[in-house]
Amino acid sequence: MAEVLVYVDHMDGAVRKPTLELLTLARRIGEPVAVAVGAGAENTASTLAEHGAARVLTHDASEYADYLVVPKVDALQAAYEAVSPAAVLVPSSAEGKEIAARLAVRIGSGIITDAVDLEAGDEGPVATQSVFAASYSTKSRVSKGTPVITVKPNSAPVEAAPAAGAVEALAVSFSAQATGTKVAARTPRESTGRPELTEAAIVVSGGRGVNGAGNFAIIEALADSLGAAVGASRAAVDAGWYPHTNQVGQTGKSVSPQLYIASGISGAIQHRAGMQTSKTIVAINKDSEAPIFDLVDYGVVGDLFEVVPQLTEEIKARKG
Ligand SMILES: Cc1cc2nc3c(=O)[nH]c(=O)nc-3n(C[C@H](O)[C@H](O)[C@H](O)COP(=O)(O)OP(=O)(O)OC[C@H]3O[C@@H](n4cnc5c(N)ncnc54)[C@H](O)[C@@H]3O)c2cc1C
C-alpha cells in the first residue's frame, strides 16, 4: 500500500490533536508514516502507533528549537526522499502551512492548503476546501508531483487504529538556509487553562454585544462550563475587551470546531470567514434580523446577559 507522510505537531513528545486527525485522513489514502522532529520526538511514537502510524521517523537536533521553520522543512524533505510517499499531510497552522509551502516548492509539487476533508481518488487524493467565506465547497486534487496538503484542525475524527509505529531514525542534513533565521527569545504565554482556539472542539465567542472587557467573564464562564476556548469578534478585540490572539475571522484565526457559540456577534462576512465551517453553530443575539441567524443550527433571540448565564448554570447542573 502507498505510504502517506504525516508531519507531526507535538510539544516535547505530546502529540497535538490535529496530527491525530491527519492520521485518520492518511489512512483513507494509504499507510501513514509519521515524521516527528525536535525535543521529545521519540516519545510521540506510542500515541502515533495507537492512531495508525505504521512507522515513525524521528530526528532531534538543537536547530529545530534555535531556528525558524527551515530545519523542519529539511527534515520533511529528507523523509519525503526516503519514503517516496503518495502524499504529504501537514496540520494547517501558520507554521504548518509555511513548512508545507516550502516543501512543495522544493520538490516541484502542487499544494492544497486549508483542506477540510480528504478522500482517495483514482488520480490521487481529493481535498475539500471551504472558500469565499465558506459560501462554496470545492474539491481539488494536485495535478503535478506528490500532493502536499495542509488540513484544518477538527476536519476529521480522531480514531483508534493500532499499528506498529516502528521508530526509525531519520537522517537529516540541514541546508544552508536552515540557520538563516535565529530565534532570539521566547516568552511563554500565560496559560488560561483553556484549549488552544484553533484546536478546540468547542469555541464560545463574544462580540460587540458583550459591551466591555469585564463582561467577557460571562463568556469565559460559559466556555469553562463546556471546556471550550474563548473567541472574539474584531469589534470586541479592537475595543480592547479581549486579546487580538483570540480574534476569529478573516484577519484573525480560522476555527472549525464541533460547536461554535456566538454571543452578541452580528455575523459580518469577515467573521463568518473564520468560523463558518464549524459543525454546529449557535447564536445568541437580541436582533432577530442579525445576519448570523442565516447560518446557525440553533438561534436564541435574546439578551446575552440573560441567556448566557442561564445557559452556563444549566450546563453546570446537567454535568452534575
Ligand atoms: C478587511 C476587514 C477584515 C476584517 N476581519 C475581521 C475578522 O477577522 N473578524 C471579525 O470578527 N471581524 C472582522 N472585520 C470586521 C467585521 O466587518 C465586523 O465589523 C465585525 O465582525 C463586527 O463585530 P461584531 O459582530 O462583534 O459587532 P457588530 O456588528 O456591532 O454586532 C454586534 C451584535 O451584537 C448584538 N447585541 C448587542 N447587544 C446585545 C445583547 N445584550 N445581547 C445579545 N446580542 C446583542 C447586536 O444585535 C449585533 O448583532 C473585518 C473587517 C474588514 C473591513
Coordinates of C-alpha atoms and ligand atoms in Angstrom, one line a residue:
M1 CA 0.0 0.0 0.0
A2 CA 1.2 3.5 -0.8
E3 CA 2.7 5.4 2.2
V4 CA 1.5 8.8 3.3
L5 CA 3.7 11.1 5.2
V6 CA 2.1 12.9 8.2
Y7 CA 4.1 15.8 9.7
V8 CA 3.7 15.6 13.5
D9 CA 2.9 18.7 15.5
H10 CA 4.0 18.0 19.1
M11 CA 5.2 19.7 22.2
D12 CA 8.0 17.8 23.9
G13 CA 6.5 14.5 22.7
A14 CA 2.9 15.3 23.4
V15 CA 1.1 14.9 20.1
R16 CA -1.4 17.7 19.3
K17 CA -4.9 16.6 18.3
P18 CA -4.8 17.9 14.7
T19 CA -2.0 15.4 13.9
L20 CA -4.2 12.5 15.1
E21 CA -6.9 13.8 12.8
L22 CA -4.4 13.8 9.9
L23 CA -3.7 10.1 10.7
T24 CA -7.4 9.3 10.3
L25 CA -7.3 11.0 6.8
A26 CA -4.0 9.5 5.9
R27 CA -5.4 6.0 6.5
R28 CA -8.1 6.7 3.8
I29 CA -5.4 7.2 1.1
G30 CA -2.6 4.9 2.2
E31 CA -0.4 3.7 5.1
P32 CA 0.6 6.6 7.5
V33 CA 4.3 7.2 8.1
A34 CA 4.7 9.9 10.7
V35 CA 7.6 12.4 10.8
A36 CA 8.4 13.8 14.3
V37 CA 11.3 16.1 14.9
G38 CA 12.7 18.1 17.8
A39 CA 12.9 17.5 21.5
G40 CA 10.8 14.5 22.6
A41 CA 10.2 13.3 19.1
E42 CA 10.7 9.7 20.0
N43 CA 8.1 10.0 22.8
T44 CA 5.4 10.6 20.2
A45 CA 5.6 7.1 18.9
S46 CA 3.2 5.3 21.2
T47 CA 0.4 7.8 20.6
L48 CA 1.0 7.8 16.8
A49 CA 1.0 4.0 16.8
E50 CA -2.3 3.9 18.6
H51 CA -3.8 6.1 15.8
G52 CA -2.5 4.2 12.8
A53 CA 1.2 5.2 12.2
A54 CA 3.0 2.2 10.7
R55 CA 6.3 3.9 11.1
V56 CA 7.5 6.9 13.0
L57 CA 10.6 8.7 11.6
T58 CA 12.3 10.8 14.2
H59 CA 15.2 13.2 14.5
D60 CA 16.3 15.6 17.1
A61 CA 18.8 18.5 16.9
S62 CA 19.2 21.9 18.5
E63 CA 18.5 23.5 15.1
Y64 CA 14.7 22.7 15.5
A65 CA 14.5 24.9 18.6
D66 CA 17.1 27.5 17.7
Y67 CA 15.9 28.5 14.2
L68 CA 12.6 29.1 12.5
V69 CA 10.9 26.6 10.1
V70 CA 13.7 25.7 7.6
P71 CA 15.3 22.9 9.7
K72 CA 11.8 21.3 9.8
V73 CA 11.4 21.7 6.1
D74 CA 14.8 20.0 5.7
A75 CA 13.6 17.1 7.8
L76 CA 10.3 16.7 6.0
Q77 CA 12.2 16.8 2.7
A78 CA 14.6 14.1 3.9
A79 CA 11.6 11.9 4.9
Y80 CA 9.9 12.6 1.5
E81 CA 13.1 11.4 -0.3
A82 CA 13.4 8.3 2.0
V83 CA 9.8 7.3 1.7
S84 CA 8.6 8.5 -1.8
P85 CA 5.1 8.9 -0.4
A86 CA 1.8 9.1 -2.2
A87 CA 1.0 12.4 -0.4
V88 CA 2.3 14.6 2.4
L89 CA -0.1 15.8 5.0
V90 CA 0.7 18.8 7.4
P91 CA -1.5 20.4 10.0
S92 CA -2.9 23.8 8.8
S93 CA -1.3 26.0 11.4
A94 CA 0.6 29.1 10.3
E95 CA 3.9 27.2 10.8
G96 CA 2.5 24.0 9.1
K97 CA 1.4 26.0 6.1
E98 CA 4.9 27.6 5.8
I99 CA 6.6 24.2 6.1
A100 CA 4.2 22.6 3.5
A101 CA 4.6 25.5 1.1
R102 CA 8.4 25.5 1.3
L103 CA 8.4 21.7 0.8
A104 CA 6.1 21.9 -2.2
V105 CA 8.4 24.5 -3.9
R106 CA 11.5 22.4 -3.2
I107 CA 10.0 19.1 -4.6
G108 CA 8.2 20.9 -7.5
S109 CA 4.7 19.7 -6.3
G110 CA 1.3 21.3 -6.2
I111 CA -0.1 22.2 -2.8
I112 CA -3.6 22.5 -1.3
T113 CA -4.0 24.4 1.9
D114 CA -6.7 24.5 4.5
A115 CA -8.4 21.3 3.3
V116 CA -11.4 20.4 5.4
D117 CA -11.8 16.8 4.1
L118 CA -9.8 14.3 2.2
E119 CA -10.7 11.2 0.3
A120 CA -9.0 8.7 -2.0
G121 CA -9.4 9.4 -5.8
D122 CA -8.4 7.5 -8.9
E123 CA -5.8 10.1 -9.8
G124 CA -4.7 10.9 -6.2
P125 CA -6.3 12.3 -3.0
V126 CA -9.1 14.7 -3.5
A127 CA -9.3 17.6 -1.0
T128 CA -12.3 19.6 0.0
Q129 CA -11.8 23.2 0.8
S130 CA -14.3 25.7 2.1
V131 CA -13.9 29.0 0.1
F132 CA -15.3 32.6 -0.3
A133 CA -16.1 32.9 3.4
A134 CA -17.4 29.3 3.3
S135 CA -20.1 30.1 0.8
Y136 CA -18.7 27.3 -1.5
S137 CA -17.1 23.9 -1.1
T138 CA -14.6 23.0 -3.7
K139 CA -12.9 19.7 -4.4
S140 CA -9.4 19.7 -5.9
R141 CA -6.5 17.4 -6.4
V142 CA -2.9 18.1 -7.1
S143 CA -2.0 17.5 -10.7
K144 CA 1.7 17.9 -10.5
G145 CA 4.1 16.0 -8.3
T146 CA 3.4 14.5 -4.9
P147 CA 0.3 16.2 -3.3
V148 CA 1.3 18.3 -0.3
I149 CA -1.9 19.0 1.6
T150 CA -2.5 21.0 4.8
V151 CA -5.6 20.2 6.7
K152 CA -7.5 22.4 9.1
P153 CA -8.0 21.3 12.7
N154 CA -11.2 19.5 13.6
S155 CA -11.7 18.3 10.0
A156 CA -11.7 14.6 10.8
P157 CA -12.4 12.5 13.9
V158 CA -9.6 11.1 16.0
E159 CA -9.8 7.3 15.6
A160 CA -8.0 4.5 17.4
A161 CA -6.4 2.2 14.8
P162 CA -3.5 0.4 16.3
A163 CA -0.5 0.0 14.1
A164 CA 3.2 -0.9 14.5
G165 CA 4.5 2.6 15.0
A166 CA 8.1 1.4 14.5
V167 CA 10.5 4.1 15.4
E168 CA 13.2 4.8 12.8
A169 CA 16.0 7.4 12.9
L170 CA 15.6 9.9 10.1
A171 CA 18.9 11.1 8.6
V172 CA 18.7 14.8 8.1
S173 CA 21.4 17.1 6.8
F174 CA 20.5 20.7 7.2
S175 CA 20.5 23.1 4.2
A176 CA 22.5 26.3 4.1
Q177 CA 19.2 28.2 4.7
A178 CA 18.4 26.3 7.9
T179 CA 20.2 28.7 10.2
G180 CA 19.0 31.8 8.3
T181 CA 16.6 33.0 11.0
K182 CA 17.5 32.5 14.6
V183 CA 15.1 32.5 17.5
A184 CA 16.3 35.4 19.7
A185 CA 14.0 34.9 22.7
R186 CA 11.0 33.0 23.9
T187 CA 8.3 34.2 26.3
P188 CA 5.8 31.5 27.4
R189 CA 2.3 32.8 27.0
E190 CA 0.4 32.9 30.2
S191 CA -1.8 29.8 30.3
T192 CA -5.5 30.3 30.6
G193 CA -6.0 26.6 31.2
R194 CA -8.4 26.7 28.2
P195 CA -7.8 24.7 24.9
E196 CA -6.0 26.3 22.0
L197 CA -8.5 28.3 20.0
T198 CA -7.8 26.7 16.6
E199 CA -7.8 23.2 18.0
A200 CA -10.7 23.4 20.4
A201 CA -13.7 21.2 19.9
I202 CA -15.9 23.9 21.3
V203 CA -15.5 27.7 20.9
V204 CA -17.5 30.3 22.7
S205 CA -17.1 33.8 21.2
G206 CA -18.2 37.2 22.2
G207 CA -18.7 40.3 20.1
R208 CA -19.6 44.0 20.4
G209 CA -22.8 43.0 22.2
V210 CA -20.7 41.9 25.2
N211 CA -20.1 45.6 25.8
G212 CA -17.0 45.8 27.8
A213 CA -13.9 43.9 28.9
G214 CA -15.3 43.0 32.3
N215 CA -18.4 41.4 30.7
F216 CA -16.2 38.8 28.9
A217 CA -16.3 37.0 32.3
I218 CA -19.7 35.6 31.4
I219 CA -18.4 34.4 28.0
E220 CA -15.5 32.8 29.8
A221 CA -17.8 31.2 32.4
L222 CA -19.8 29.6 29.6
A223 CA -16.7 28.4 27.9
D224 CA -15.3 26.9 31.1
S225 CA -18.6 25.1 31.7
L226 CA -18.1 23.4 28.3
G227 CA -14.3 23.0 28.4
A228 CA -14.2 25.4 25.5
A229 CA -11.8 28.0 24.1
V230 CA -12.9 31.7 24.0
G231 CA -13.0 33.6 20.7
A232 CA -14.0 37.2 20.0
S233 CA -15.1 39.3 17.0
R234 CA -12.8 42.0 15.7
A235 CA -15.1 44.7 17.1
A236 CA -14.5 43.2 20.6
V237 CA -10.7 42.9 20.2
D238 CA -10.4 46.4 18.6
A239 CA -12.3 47.8 21.6
G240 CA -9.6 46.3 23.8
W241 CA -12.0 43.9 25.5
Y242 CA -10.2 40.7 24.6
P243 CA -6.7 39.9 23.2
H244 CA -6.1 40.1 19.5
T245 CA -4.8 36.5 19.6
N246 CA -8.4 35.4 20.3
Q247 CA -9.9 37.1 17.2
V248 CA -11.9 34.8 14.9
G249 CA -12.3 35.7 11.3
Q250 CA -10.7 36.7 8.0
T251 CA -7.9 38.7 9.7
G252 CA -8.0 36.6 12.8
K253 CA -7.9 32.8 13.4
S254 CA -9.9 30.3 11.5
V255 CA -11.7 27.8 13.7
S256 CA -13.7 24.7 12.7
P257 CA -14.9 23.3 16.0
Q258 CA -17.7 20.8 16.6
L259 CA -19.7 23.6 18.3
Y260 CA -19.4 27.3 17.9
I261 CA -21.4 29.6 20.1
A262 CA -21.5 33.3 19.0
S263 CA -22.9 35.8 21.6
G264 CA -23.5 39.4 20.6
I265 CA -21.9 38.9 17.2
S266 CA -23.8 40.2 14.1
G267 CA -22.2 37.7 11.6
A268 CA -20.3 40.0 9.3
I269 CA -18.8 38.2 6.3
Q270 CA -15.3 38.7 7.7
H271 CA -16.3 37.0 10.9
R272 CA -18.0 34.2 9.1
A273 CA -14.9 33.5 7.1
G274 CA -13.2 32.3 10.2
M275 CA -16.0 30.1 11.7
Q276 CA -18.4 29.1 9.0
T277 CA -17.1 25.5 8.7
S278 CA -17.9 24.8 12.4
K279 CA -20.1 21.7 12.6
T280 CA -22.8 23.1 14.8
I281 CA -23.4 26.9 15.1
V282 CA -25.4 28.5 17.9
A283 CA -26.0 32.3 18.1
I284 CA -27.4 34.4 20.9
N285 CA -28.4 37.9 19.6
K286 CA -31.1 40.3 20.6
D287 CA -31.7 41.3 17.0
S288 CA -33.8 38.6 15.2
E289 CA -32.6 40.2 11.9
A290 CA -28.9 39.7 12.6
P291 CA -27.2 38.0 9.6
I292 CA -25.6 35.4 12.0
F293 CA -29.0 33.8 12.2
D294 CA -28.7 32.9 8.4
L295 CA -26.1 30.3 9.2
V296 CA -27.0 29.0 12.6
D297 CA -28.2 25.5 13.5
Y298 CA -29.8 26.9 16.7
G299 CA -30.5 30.6 17.4
V300 CA -31.6 32.3 20.5
V301 CA -33.2 35.8 20.1
G302 CA -32.5 37.4 23.4
D303 CA -30.3 39.5 25.6
L304 CA -27.0 37.7 26.1
F305 CA -26.7 39.0 29.7
E306 CA -29.8 36.9 30.5
V307 CA -29.3 34.0 28.2
V308 CA -25.6 33.2 28.6
P309 CA -25.6 33.0 32.5
Q310 CA -28.7 30.8 32.4
L311 CA -27.1 28.5 29.8
T312 CA -24.0 28.3 31.9
E313 CA -26.0 27.3 35.0
E314 CA -28.0 24.7 33.1
I315 CA -24.9 23.1 31.6
K316 CA -23.2 23.0 35.1
A317 CA -26.4 21.5 36.6
R318 CA -26.6 18.8 33.9
K319 CA -23.0 18.0 34.3
G320 CA -23.7 17.5 38.0
Ligands
LIG1 C1 -10.7 43.9 5.9 C2 -11.5 43.5 7.1 C3 -11.2 42.4 7.9 C4 -12.0 42.1 9.0 N1 -11.7 41.0 9.7 C5 -12.5 40.6 10.7 C6 -12.2 39.4 11.5 O1 -11.2 38.7 11.2 N2 -13.1 39.1 12.4 C7 -14.2 39.8 12.7 O2 -14.9 39.4 13.6 N3 -14.4 40.9 12.0 C8 -13.6 41.3 11.1 N4 -13.9 42.5 10.4 C9 -14.9 43.4 11.0 C10 -16.3 43.0 10.5 O3 -16.6 43.6 9.3 C11 -17.3 43.5 11.6 O4 -17.2 44.8 11.8 C12 -17.2 42.8 12.9 O5 -17.1 41.4 12.7 C13 -18.4 43.1 13.8 O6 -18.2 42.5 15.1 P1 -19.5 42.2 16.0 O7 -20.4 41.3 15.3 O8 -19.0 41.9 17.3 O9 -20.1 43.7 16.1 P2 -21.5 44.2 15.5 O10 -21.6 44.0 14.0 O11 -21.6 45.6 16.0 O12 -22.6 43.3 16.1 C14 -22.9 43.3 17.5 C15 -24.2 42.4 17.6 O13 -24.4 42.2 19.0 C16 -25.8 42.2 19.1 N5 -26.1 42.6 20.5 C17 -25.8 43.8 21.1 N6 -26.1 43.8 22.4 C18 -26.6 42.5 22.7 C19 -27.1 41.8 23.8 N7 -27.1 42.5 25.0 N8 -27.5 40.5 23.7 C20 -27.4 39.9 22.5 N9 -27.0 40.5 21.4 C21 -26.6 41.8 21.5 C22 -26.3 43.2 18.1 O14 -27.7 42.9 17.8 C23 -25.4 42.9 17.0 O15 -25.9 42.0 16.0 C24 -13.1 42.9 9.3 C25 -13.4 44.0 8.6 C26 -12.6 44.3 7.5 C27 -13.0 45.5 6.6

